[in-house]
Coordinates of C-alpha atoms in Angstrom, one line a residue:
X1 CA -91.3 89.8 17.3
X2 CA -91.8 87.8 14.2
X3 CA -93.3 89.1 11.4
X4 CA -96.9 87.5 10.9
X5 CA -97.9 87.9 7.1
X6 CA -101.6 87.5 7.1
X7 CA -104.6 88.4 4.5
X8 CA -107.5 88.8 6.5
X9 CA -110.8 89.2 5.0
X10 CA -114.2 89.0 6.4
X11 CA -117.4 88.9 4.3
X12 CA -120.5 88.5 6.6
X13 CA -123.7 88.4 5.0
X14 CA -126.7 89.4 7.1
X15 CA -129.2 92.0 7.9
X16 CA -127.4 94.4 9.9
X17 CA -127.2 97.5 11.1
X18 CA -124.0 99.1 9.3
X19 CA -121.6 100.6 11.9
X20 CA -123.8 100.4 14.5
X21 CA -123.1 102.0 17.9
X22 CA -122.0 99.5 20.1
X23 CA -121.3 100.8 23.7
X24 CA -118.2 100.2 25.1
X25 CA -115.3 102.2 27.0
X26 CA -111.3 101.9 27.0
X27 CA -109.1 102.4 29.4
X28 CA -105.2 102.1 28.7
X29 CA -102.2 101.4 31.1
X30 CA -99.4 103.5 31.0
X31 CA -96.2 102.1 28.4
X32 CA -94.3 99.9 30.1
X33 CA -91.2 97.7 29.4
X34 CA -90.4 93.8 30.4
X35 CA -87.1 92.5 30.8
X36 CA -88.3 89.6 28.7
X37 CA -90.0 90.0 25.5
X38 CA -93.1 87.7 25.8
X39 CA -95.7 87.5 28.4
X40 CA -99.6 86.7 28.2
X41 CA -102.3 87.0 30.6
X42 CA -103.2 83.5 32.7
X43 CA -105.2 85.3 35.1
X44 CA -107.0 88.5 36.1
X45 CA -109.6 89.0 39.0
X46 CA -111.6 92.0 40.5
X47 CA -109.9 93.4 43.9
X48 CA -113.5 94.2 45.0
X49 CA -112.5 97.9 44.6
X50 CA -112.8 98.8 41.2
X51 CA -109.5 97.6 40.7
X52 CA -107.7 94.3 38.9
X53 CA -105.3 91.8 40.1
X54 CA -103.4 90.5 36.8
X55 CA -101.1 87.6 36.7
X56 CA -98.6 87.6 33.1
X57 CA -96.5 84.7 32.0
X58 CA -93.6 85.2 30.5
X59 CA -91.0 83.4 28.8
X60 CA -87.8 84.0 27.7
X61 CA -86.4 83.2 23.5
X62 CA -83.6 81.6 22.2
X63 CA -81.2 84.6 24.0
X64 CA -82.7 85.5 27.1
X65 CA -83.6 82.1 28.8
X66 CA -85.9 82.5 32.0
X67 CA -90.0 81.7 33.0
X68 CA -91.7 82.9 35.3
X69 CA -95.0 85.1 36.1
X70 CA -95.1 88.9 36.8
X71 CA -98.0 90.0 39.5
X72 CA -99.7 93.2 39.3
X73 CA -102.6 95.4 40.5
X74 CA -104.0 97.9 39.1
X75 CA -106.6 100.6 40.2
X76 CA -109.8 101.3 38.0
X77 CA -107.8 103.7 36.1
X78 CA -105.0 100.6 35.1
X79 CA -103.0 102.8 37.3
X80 CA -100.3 100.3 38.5
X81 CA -100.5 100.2 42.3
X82 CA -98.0 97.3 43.2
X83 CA -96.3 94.7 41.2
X84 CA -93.7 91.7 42.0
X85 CA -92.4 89.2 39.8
X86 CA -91.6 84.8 40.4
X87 CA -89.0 83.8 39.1
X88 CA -89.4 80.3 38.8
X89 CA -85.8 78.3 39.6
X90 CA -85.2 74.9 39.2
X91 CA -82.9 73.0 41.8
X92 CA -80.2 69.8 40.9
X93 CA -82.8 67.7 42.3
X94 CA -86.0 69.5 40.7
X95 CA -86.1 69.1 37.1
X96 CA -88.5 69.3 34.1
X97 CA -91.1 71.2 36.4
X98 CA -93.7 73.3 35.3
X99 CA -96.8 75.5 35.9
X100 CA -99.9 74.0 35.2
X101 CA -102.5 76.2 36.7
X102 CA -103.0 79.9 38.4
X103 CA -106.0 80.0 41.0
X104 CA -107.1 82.4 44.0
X105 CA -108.9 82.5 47.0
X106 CA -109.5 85.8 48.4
X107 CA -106.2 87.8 48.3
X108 CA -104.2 84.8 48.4
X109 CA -102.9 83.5 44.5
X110 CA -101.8 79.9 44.2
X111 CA -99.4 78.5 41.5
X112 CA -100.3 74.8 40.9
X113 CA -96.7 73.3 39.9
X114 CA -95.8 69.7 39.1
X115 CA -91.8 69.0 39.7
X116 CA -89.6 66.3 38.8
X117 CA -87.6 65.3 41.5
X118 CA -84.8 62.7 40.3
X119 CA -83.7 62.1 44.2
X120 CA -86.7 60.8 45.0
X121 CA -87.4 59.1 41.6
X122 CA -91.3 61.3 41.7
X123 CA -93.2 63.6 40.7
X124 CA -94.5 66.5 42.8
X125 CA -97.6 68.5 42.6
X126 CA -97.3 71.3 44.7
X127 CA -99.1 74.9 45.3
X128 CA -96.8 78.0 46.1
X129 CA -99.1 80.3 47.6
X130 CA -98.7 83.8 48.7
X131 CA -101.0 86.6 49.7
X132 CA -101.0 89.5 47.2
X133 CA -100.2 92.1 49.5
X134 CA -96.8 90.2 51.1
X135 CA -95.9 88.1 48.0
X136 CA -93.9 85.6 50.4
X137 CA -93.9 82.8 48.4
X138 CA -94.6 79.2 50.6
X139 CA -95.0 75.9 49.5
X140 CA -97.4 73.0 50.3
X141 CA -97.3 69.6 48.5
X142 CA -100.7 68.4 47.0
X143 CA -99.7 65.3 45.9
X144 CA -96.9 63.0 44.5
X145 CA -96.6 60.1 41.8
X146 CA -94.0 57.6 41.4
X147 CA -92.1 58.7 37.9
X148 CA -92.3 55.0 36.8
X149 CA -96.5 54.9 36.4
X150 CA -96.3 58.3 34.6
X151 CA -96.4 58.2 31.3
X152 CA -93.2 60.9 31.1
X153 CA -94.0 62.2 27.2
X154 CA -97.2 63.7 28.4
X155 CA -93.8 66.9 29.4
X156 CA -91.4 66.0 26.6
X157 CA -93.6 64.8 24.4
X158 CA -96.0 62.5 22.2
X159 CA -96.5 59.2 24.2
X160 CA -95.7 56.2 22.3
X161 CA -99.0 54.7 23.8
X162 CA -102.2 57.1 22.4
X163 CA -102.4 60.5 21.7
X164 CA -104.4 61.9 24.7
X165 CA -101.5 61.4 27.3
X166 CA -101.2 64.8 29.0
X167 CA -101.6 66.3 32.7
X168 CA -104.4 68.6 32.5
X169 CA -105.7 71.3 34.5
X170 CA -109.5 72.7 34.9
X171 CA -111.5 75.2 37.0
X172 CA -114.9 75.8 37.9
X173 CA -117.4 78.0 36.8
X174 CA -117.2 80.1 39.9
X175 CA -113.1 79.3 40.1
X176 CA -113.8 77.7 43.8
X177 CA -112.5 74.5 42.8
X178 CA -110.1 72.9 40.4
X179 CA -109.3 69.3 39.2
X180 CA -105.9 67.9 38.1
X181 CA -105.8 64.9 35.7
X182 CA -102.5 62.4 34.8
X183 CA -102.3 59.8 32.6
X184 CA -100.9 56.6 34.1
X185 CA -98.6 54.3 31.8
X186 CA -101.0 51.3 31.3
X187 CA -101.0 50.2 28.2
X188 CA -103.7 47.4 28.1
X189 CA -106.2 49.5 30.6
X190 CA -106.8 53.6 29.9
X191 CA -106.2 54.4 33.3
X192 CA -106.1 58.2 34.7
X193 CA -105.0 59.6 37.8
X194 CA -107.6 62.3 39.1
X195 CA -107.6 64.6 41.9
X196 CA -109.9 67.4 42.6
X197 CA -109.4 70.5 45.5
X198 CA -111.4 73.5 46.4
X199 CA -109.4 77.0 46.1
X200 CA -108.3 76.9 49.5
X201 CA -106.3 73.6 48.6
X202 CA -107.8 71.4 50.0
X203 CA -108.3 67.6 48.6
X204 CA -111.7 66.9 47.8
X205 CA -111.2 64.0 45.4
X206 CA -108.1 61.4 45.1
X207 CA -109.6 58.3 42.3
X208 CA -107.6 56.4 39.8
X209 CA -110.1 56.2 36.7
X210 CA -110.0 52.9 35.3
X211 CA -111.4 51.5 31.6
X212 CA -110.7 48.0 30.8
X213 CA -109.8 48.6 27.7
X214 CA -106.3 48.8 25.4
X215 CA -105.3 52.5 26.4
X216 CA -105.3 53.6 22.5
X217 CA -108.5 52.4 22.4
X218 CA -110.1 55.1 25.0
X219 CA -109.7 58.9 23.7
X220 CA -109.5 61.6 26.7
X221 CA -112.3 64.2 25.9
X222 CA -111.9 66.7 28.4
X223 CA -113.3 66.5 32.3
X224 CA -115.3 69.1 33.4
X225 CA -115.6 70.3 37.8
X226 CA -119.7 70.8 38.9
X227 CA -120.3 74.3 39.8
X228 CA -120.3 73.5 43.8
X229 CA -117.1 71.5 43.6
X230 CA -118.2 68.0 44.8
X231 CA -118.1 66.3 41.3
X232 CA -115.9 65.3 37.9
X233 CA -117.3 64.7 34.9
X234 CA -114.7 62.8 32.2
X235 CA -115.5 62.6 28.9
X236 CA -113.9 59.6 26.7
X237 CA -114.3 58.5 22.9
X238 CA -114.3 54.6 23.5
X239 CA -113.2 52.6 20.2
X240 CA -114.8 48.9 21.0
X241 CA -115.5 45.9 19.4
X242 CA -118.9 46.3 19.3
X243 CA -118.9 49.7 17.8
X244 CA -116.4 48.8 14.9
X245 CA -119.3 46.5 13.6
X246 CA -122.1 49.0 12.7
X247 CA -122.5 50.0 9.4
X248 CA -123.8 53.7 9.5
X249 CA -122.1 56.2 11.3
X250 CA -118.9 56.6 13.9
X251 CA -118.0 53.3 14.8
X252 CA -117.5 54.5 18.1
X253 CA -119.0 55.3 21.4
X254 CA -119.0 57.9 24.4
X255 CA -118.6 57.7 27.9
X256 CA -119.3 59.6 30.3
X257 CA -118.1 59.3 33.9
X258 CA -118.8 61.2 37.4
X259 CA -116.8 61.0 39.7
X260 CA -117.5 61.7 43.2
X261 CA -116.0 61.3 47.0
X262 CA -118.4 57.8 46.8
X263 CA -117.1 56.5 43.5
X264 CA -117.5 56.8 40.3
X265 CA -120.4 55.6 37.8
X266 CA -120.9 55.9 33.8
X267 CA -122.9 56.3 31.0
X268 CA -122.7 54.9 27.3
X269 CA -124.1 56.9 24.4
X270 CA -123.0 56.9 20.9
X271 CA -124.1 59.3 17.5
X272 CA -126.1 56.8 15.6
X273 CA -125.7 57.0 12.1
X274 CA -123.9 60.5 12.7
X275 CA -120.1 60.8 12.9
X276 CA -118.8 63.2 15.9
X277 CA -115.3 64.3 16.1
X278 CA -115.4 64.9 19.2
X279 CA -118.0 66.7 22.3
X280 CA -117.5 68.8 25.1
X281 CA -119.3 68.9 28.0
X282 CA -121.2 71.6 30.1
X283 CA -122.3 71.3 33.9
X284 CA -125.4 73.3 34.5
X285 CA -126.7 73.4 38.3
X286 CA -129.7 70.7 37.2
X287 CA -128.4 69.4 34.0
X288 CA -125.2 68.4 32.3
X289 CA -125.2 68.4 28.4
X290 CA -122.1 67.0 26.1
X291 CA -122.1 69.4 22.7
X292 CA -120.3 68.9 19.4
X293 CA -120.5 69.3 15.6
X294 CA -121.7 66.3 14.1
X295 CA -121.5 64.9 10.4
X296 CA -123.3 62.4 8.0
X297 CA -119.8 61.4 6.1
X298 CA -117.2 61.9 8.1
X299 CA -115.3 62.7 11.4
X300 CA -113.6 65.6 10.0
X301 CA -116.5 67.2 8.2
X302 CA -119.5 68.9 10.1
X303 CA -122.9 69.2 9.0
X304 CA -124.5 71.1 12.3
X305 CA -124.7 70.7 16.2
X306 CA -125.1 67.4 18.3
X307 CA -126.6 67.9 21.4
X308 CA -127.1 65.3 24.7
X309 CA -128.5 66.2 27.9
X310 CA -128.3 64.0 30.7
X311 CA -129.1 64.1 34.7
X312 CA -125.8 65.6 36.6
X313 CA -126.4 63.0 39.2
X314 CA -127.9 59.9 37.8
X315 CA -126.6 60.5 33.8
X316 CA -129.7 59.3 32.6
X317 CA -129.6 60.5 29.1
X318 CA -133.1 63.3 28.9
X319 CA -132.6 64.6 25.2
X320 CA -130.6 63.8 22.1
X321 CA -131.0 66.0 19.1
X322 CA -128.6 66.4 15.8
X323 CA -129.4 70.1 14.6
X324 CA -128.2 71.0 10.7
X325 CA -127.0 73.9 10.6
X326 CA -129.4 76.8 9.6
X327 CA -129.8 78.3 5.9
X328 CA -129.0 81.5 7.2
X329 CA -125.6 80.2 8.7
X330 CA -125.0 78.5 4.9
X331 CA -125.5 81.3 3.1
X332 CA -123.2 83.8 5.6
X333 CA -120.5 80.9 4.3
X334 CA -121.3 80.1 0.8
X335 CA -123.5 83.5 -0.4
X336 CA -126.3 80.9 -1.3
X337 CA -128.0 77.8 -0.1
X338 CA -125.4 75.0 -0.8
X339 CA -125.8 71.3 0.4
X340 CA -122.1 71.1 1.5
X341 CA -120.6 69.7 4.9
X342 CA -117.8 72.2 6.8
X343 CA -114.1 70.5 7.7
X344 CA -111.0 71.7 9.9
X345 CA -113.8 72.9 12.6
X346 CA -111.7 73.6 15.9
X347 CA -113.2 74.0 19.2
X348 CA -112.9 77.7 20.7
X349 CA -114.9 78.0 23.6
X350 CA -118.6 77.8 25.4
X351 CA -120.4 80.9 27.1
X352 CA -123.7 80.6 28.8
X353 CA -126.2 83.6 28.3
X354 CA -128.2 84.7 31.4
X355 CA -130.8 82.2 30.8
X356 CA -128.9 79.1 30.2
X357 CA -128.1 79.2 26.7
X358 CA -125.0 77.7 25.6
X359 CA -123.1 80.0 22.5
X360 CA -120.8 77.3 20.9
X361 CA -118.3 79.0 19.4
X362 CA -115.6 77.3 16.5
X363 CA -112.5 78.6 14.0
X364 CA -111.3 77.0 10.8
X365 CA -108.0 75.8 11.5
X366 CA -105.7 74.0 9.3
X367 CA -101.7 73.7 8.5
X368 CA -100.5 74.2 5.2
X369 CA -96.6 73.0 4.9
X370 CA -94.4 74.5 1.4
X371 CA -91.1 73.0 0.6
X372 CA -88.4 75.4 -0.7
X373 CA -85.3 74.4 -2.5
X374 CA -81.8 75.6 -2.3
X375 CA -81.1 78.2 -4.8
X376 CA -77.6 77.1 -4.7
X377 CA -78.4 73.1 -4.6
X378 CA -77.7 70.5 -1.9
X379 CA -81.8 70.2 -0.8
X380 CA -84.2 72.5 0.6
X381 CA -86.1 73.2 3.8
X382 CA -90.0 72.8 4.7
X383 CA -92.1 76.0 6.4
X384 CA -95.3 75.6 7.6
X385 CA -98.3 78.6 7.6
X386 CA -100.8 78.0 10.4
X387 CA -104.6 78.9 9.3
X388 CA -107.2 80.8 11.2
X389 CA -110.1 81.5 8.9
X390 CA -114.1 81.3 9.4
X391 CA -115.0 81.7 12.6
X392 CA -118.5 79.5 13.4
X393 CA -120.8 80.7 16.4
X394 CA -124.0 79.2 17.0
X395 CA -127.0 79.2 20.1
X396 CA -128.6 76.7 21.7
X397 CA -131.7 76.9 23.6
X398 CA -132.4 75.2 27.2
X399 CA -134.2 72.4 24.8
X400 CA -131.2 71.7 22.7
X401 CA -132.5 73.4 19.3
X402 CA -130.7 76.2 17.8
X403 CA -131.8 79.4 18.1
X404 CA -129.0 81.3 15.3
X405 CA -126.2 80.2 13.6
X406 CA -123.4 82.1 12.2
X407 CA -120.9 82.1 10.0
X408 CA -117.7 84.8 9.9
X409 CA -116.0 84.1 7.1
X410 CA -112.5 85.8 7.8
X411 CA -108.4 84.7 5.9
X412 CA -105.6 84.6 8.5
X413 CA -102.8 82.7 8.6
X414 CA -99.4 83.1 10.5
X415 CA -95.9 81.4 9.7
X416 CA -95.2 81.4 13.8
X417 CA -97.1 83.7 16.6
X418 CA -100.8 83.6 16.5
X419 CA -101.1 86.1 19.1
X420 CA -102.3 88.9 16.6
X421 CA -104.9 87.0 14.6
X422 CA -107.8 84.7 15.5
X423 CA -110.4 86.1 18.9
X424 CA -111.4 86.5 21.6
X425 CA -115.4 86.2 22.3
X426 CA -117.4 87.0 25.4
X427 CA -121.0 87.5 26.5
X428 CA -122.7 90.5 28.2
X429 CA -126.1 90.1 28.8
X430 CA -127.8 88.0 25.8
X431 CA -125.5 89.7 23.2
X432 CA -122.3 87.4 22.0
X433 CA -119.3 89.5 21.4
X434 CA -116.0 88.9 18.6
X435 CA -112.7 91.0 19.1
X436 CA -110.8 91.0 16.1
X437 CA -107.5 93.0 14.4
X438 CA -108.0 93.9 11.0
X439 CA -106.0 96.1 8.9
X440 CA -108.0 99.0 6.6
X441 CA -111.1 100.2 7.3
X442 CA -114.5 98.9 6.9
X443 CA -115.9 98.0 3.1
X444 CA -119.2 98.1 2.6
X445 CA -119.7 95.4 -0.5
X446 CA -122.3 94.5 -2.6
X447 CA -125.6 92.3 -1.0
X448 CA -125.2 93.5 2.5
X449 CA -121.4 92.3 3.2
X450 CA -118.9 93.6 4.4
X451 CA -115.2 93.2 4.4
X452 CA -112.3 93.6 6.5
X453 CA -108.8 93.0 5.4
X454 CA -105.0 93.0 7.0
X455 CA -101.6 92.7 6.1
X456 CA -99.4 92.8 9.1
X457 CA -99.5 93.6 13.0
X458 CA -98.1 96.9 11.9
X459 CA -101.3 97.7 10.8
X460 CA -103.9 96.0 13.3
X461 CA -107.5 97.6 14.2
X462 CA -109.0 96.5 16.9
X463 CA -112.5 95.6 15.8
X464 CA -115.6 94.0 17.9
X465 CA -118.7 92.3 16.0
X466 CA -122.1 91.6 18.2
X467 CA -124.4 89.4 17.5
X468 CA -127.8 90.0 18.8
X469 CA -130.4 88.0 20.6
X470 CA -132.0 87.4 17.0
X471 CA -129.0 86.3 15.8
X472 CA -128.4 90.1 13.6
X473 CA -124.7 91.5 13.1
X474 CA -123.5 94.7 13.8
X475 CA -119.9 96.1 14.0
X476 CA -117.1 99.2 15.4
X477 CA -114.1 99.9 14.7
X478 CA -113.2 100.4 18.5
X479 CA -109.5 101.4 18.3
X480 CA -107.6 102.7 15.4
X481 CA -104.3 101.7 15.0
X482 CA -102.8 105.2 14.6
X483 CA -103.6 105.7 17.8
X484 CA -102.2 103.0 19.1
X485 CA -98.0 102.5 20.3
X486 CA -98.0 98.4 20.4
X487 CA -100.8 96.0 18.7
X488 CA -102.8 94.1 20.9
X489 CA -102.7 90.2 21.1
X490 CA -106.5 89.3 20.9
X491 CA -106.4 85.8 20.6
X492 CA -105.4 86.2 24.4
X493 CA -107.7 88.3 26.0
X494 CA -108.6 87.6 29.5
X495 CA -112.7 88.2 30.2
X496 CA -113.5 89.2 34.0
X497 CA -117.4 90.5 34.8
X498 CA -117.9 92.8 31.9
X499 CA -114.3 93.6 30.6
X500 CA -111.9 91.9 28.4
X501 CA -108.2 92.6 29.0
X502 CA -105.6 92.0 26.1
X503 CA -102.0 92.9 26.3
X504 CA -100.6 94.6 23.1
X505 CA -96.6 94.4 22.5
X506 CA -94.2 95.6 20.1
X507 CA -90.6 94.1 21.4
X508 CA -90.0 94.7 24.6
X509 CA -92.4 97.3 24.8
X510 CA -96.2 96.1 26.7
X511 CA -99.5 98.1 27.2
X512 CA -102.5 96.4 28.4
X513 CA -106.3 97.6 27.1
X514 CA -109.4 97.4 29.3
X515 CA -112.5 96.9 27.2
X516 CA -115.6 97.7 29.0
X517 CA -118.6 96.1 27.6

């Protein structure tokens, strides 16, 4: 395991209640070894027993070459009940495959792969399916694409055509259907390949998404799958002539595009005088809203929260609002009110509360690179540190205004596995939830901060921070790490009902941690 050499320090400011009692339980599994020293968590879901059904990747380093995904079920008590493992193998023919996706239906998991097949000059979308209770792997082909309209870099690399090449995989809401996305080499027209299927595989949607327009020229948002599984919604940045004219603001525009079995249709909405990075979209049963941070100078800097709602089926555009961020959130950052825009904001995740509200959660994440020279001459060599530090939350009400925003200031930073730092945040109920490592205990500081600090994963905490319906911290330590035989990866934790699941490791060694909320 690599070292990760990491100063962590959090200084919230806020009225709080100081080591509150948050209630929560744990429940470990027993010690366990892999043959292969990294694995993470791509899927976990309830047996309907009290039990959990986990799927781990894993991947072997630069000695033990191998992939592949272990499968196990566990009782209430993480009591291991069965377990098998995939290897995935690769024949002459079937090259540069991989696994995109992990979906079930029932007791019967499906691995969504896409295969090169040099034979046949294509590639192959398949599902191997298998019940969990049998693990007899079969496999049925979803779809194929001639290798010469796929733009091949989006699996070895950058594409020497735009930057949002890529095959992309999304789920549901309710995980009952799932889309499948691949750019198509097209220079002169953006043109993607989109196919959608319900979780018992079959096709629901085959379209080829067209945009008359030079393919850097149109940036791939994300695309989103309705809750009943009948519709796509893709998101593109659109660079046009039009846009590149006006004077104030992002010389852009978005577009938003569903896509049903009848077609597809579109709608056009820019920022204004605002610049917005970038927006993600949310489908709601009766509304669909695009989110994002928005800024008054530039892409890259962030001033607050952009907010569009529009009609799910007609995309008539209801509401619009740019919301600064709050004085409260300002001060959490700065100690004081300070007329200053945010920068390296990187998207982390959207959870709904109960009643519709969407939490809009963000990290500070940046790359630092430091060039050493020889001590004996002859040149030097570059390393690169990888930041994690403030962590940015905010609420927004069914009307698009903010209801609190936060700001966790926090200083991590890794030279290679990011596994240890970072977070994982969940909802239960109307309370938003942060699971952290940090090093030492608690500080208690001067003006109602506090401070958390870390050195190494040899010394990791395991830490949550609520906020409340009002927007008001509180914090627990919630596992000590003297008690504790492996640290656990929390920027990987896997959320299912009202428990989060990380896996800790320490070499070859695994344990996995059931947090009940």
């Amino acid at each position: 395991m690599k070292k990760i050499i990491t100063i962590l320090y959090i200084c919230l400011s806020f009225t709080m209640f100081y080591a509150q009692e948050i209630p929560n339980s744990i429940i470990k599994s027993d010690v366990f070894k892999d043959e292969y020293k990294h694995s993470y968590i791509s899927l976990v879901e309830d047996d309907g027993n009290g039990g959990v059904f986990i799927v781990r990747s894993y991947a072997g380093g630069i000695f033990s070459s191998g992939a592949g995904y272990y499968f196990e079920h566990y009782d209430s008590n993480l009591k291991l009940i069965k377990e098998y493992e995939y290897e995935m193998k690769r024949s002459d023919v079937e090259k540069y495959g991989t696994i995109i996706g992990v979906i079930m239906n029932g007791t019967e998991v499906n691995l969504i792969d896409i295969v090169y097949n040099s034979n046949e000059k294509a590639f192959v979308c398949s599902a191997l399916s298998s019940s969990i209770n049998e693990f007899n792997f079969s496999k049925k082909e979803l779809f194929r694409i001639a290798s010469e309209d796929v733009v091949k870099s989006q699996w070895f690399g950058t594409s020497q055509f735009d930057s949002d090449s890529g095959t992309n995989f999304i789920m549901n809401e309710d995980k009952t259907a799932f889309a499948i996305t691949i750019d198509i080499k097209n220079k002169d027209v953006e043109t993607h390949k989109v196919y959608l299927f319900d979780n018992k595989l079959n096709k629901r949607i085959d379209h080829q998404f067209k945009r008359d327009i030079k393919d850097k020229k149109f940036k791939y948002e994300n695309i989103d799958v309705s809750k009943d599984g009948n519709n796509l919604y893709l998101l593109g940045k659109v660079f046009t002539e039009e846009k590149k004219k006006k004077k104030e603001g992002g010389k852009y525009q978005y577009e938003l595009t569903r896509i049903s079995k009848e077609g597809q249709a579109t709608q056009v909405f820019d920022t204004d005088e605002h610049f917005s990075g970038s927006l993600k979209t949310i489908v709601f049963e009766d509304k669909l809203t695009c989110i994002g941070f928005y800024s008054d100078k530039k892409d890259y800097r962030y001033k607050g929260i952009s907010y569009f709602e529009l009609d799910p089926i007609t995309l008539a555009i209801r509401k619009s609002k740019f919301n600064p961020f709050t004085e409260q959130f300002i001060i959490d950052k700065y100690g004081k009110s300070k007329d200053k825009e945010l920068k390296n904001l990187s998207f982390r995740g959207v959870l709904i509360t109960e009643h519709n509200e969407i939490v809009f959660n963000a990290e500070e994440y940046y790359i630092t690179s430091h060039y050493h020279m020889n001590p004996n001459g002859g040149g030097g060599y570059w390393t690169y540190v990888y930041h994690y530090d403030d962590i940015v939350s905010a609420k927004i009400a069914n009307d698009g205004s903010i209801i609190w925003a936060r700001n966790i200031n926090k200083r991590q930073s890794t030279g290679g596995d990011d596994s240890y730092i970072s977070y994982t945040s969940t909802i239960k109920g109307n309370d938003t939830y942060f699971f952290i490592n940090t090093g030492e205990k608690v500080k208690k500081l001067s003006n109602d901060r506090i401070q958390f600090g870390q050195t190494s994963t040899k010394k990791s905490n395991l830490n949550v921070i609520r906020i409340t319906p009002d927007g008001n911290f509180d914090f627990q330590e919630i596992l000590d790490d003297k008690d504790n035989e492996v640290p656990f990866m929390v920027s990987n934790g896997a959320i299912s009902k009202n428990s989060i699941f990380f896996i800790g490791r320490k070499g070859k060694k695994k344990q996995l941690l059931k947090v009940i909320l």
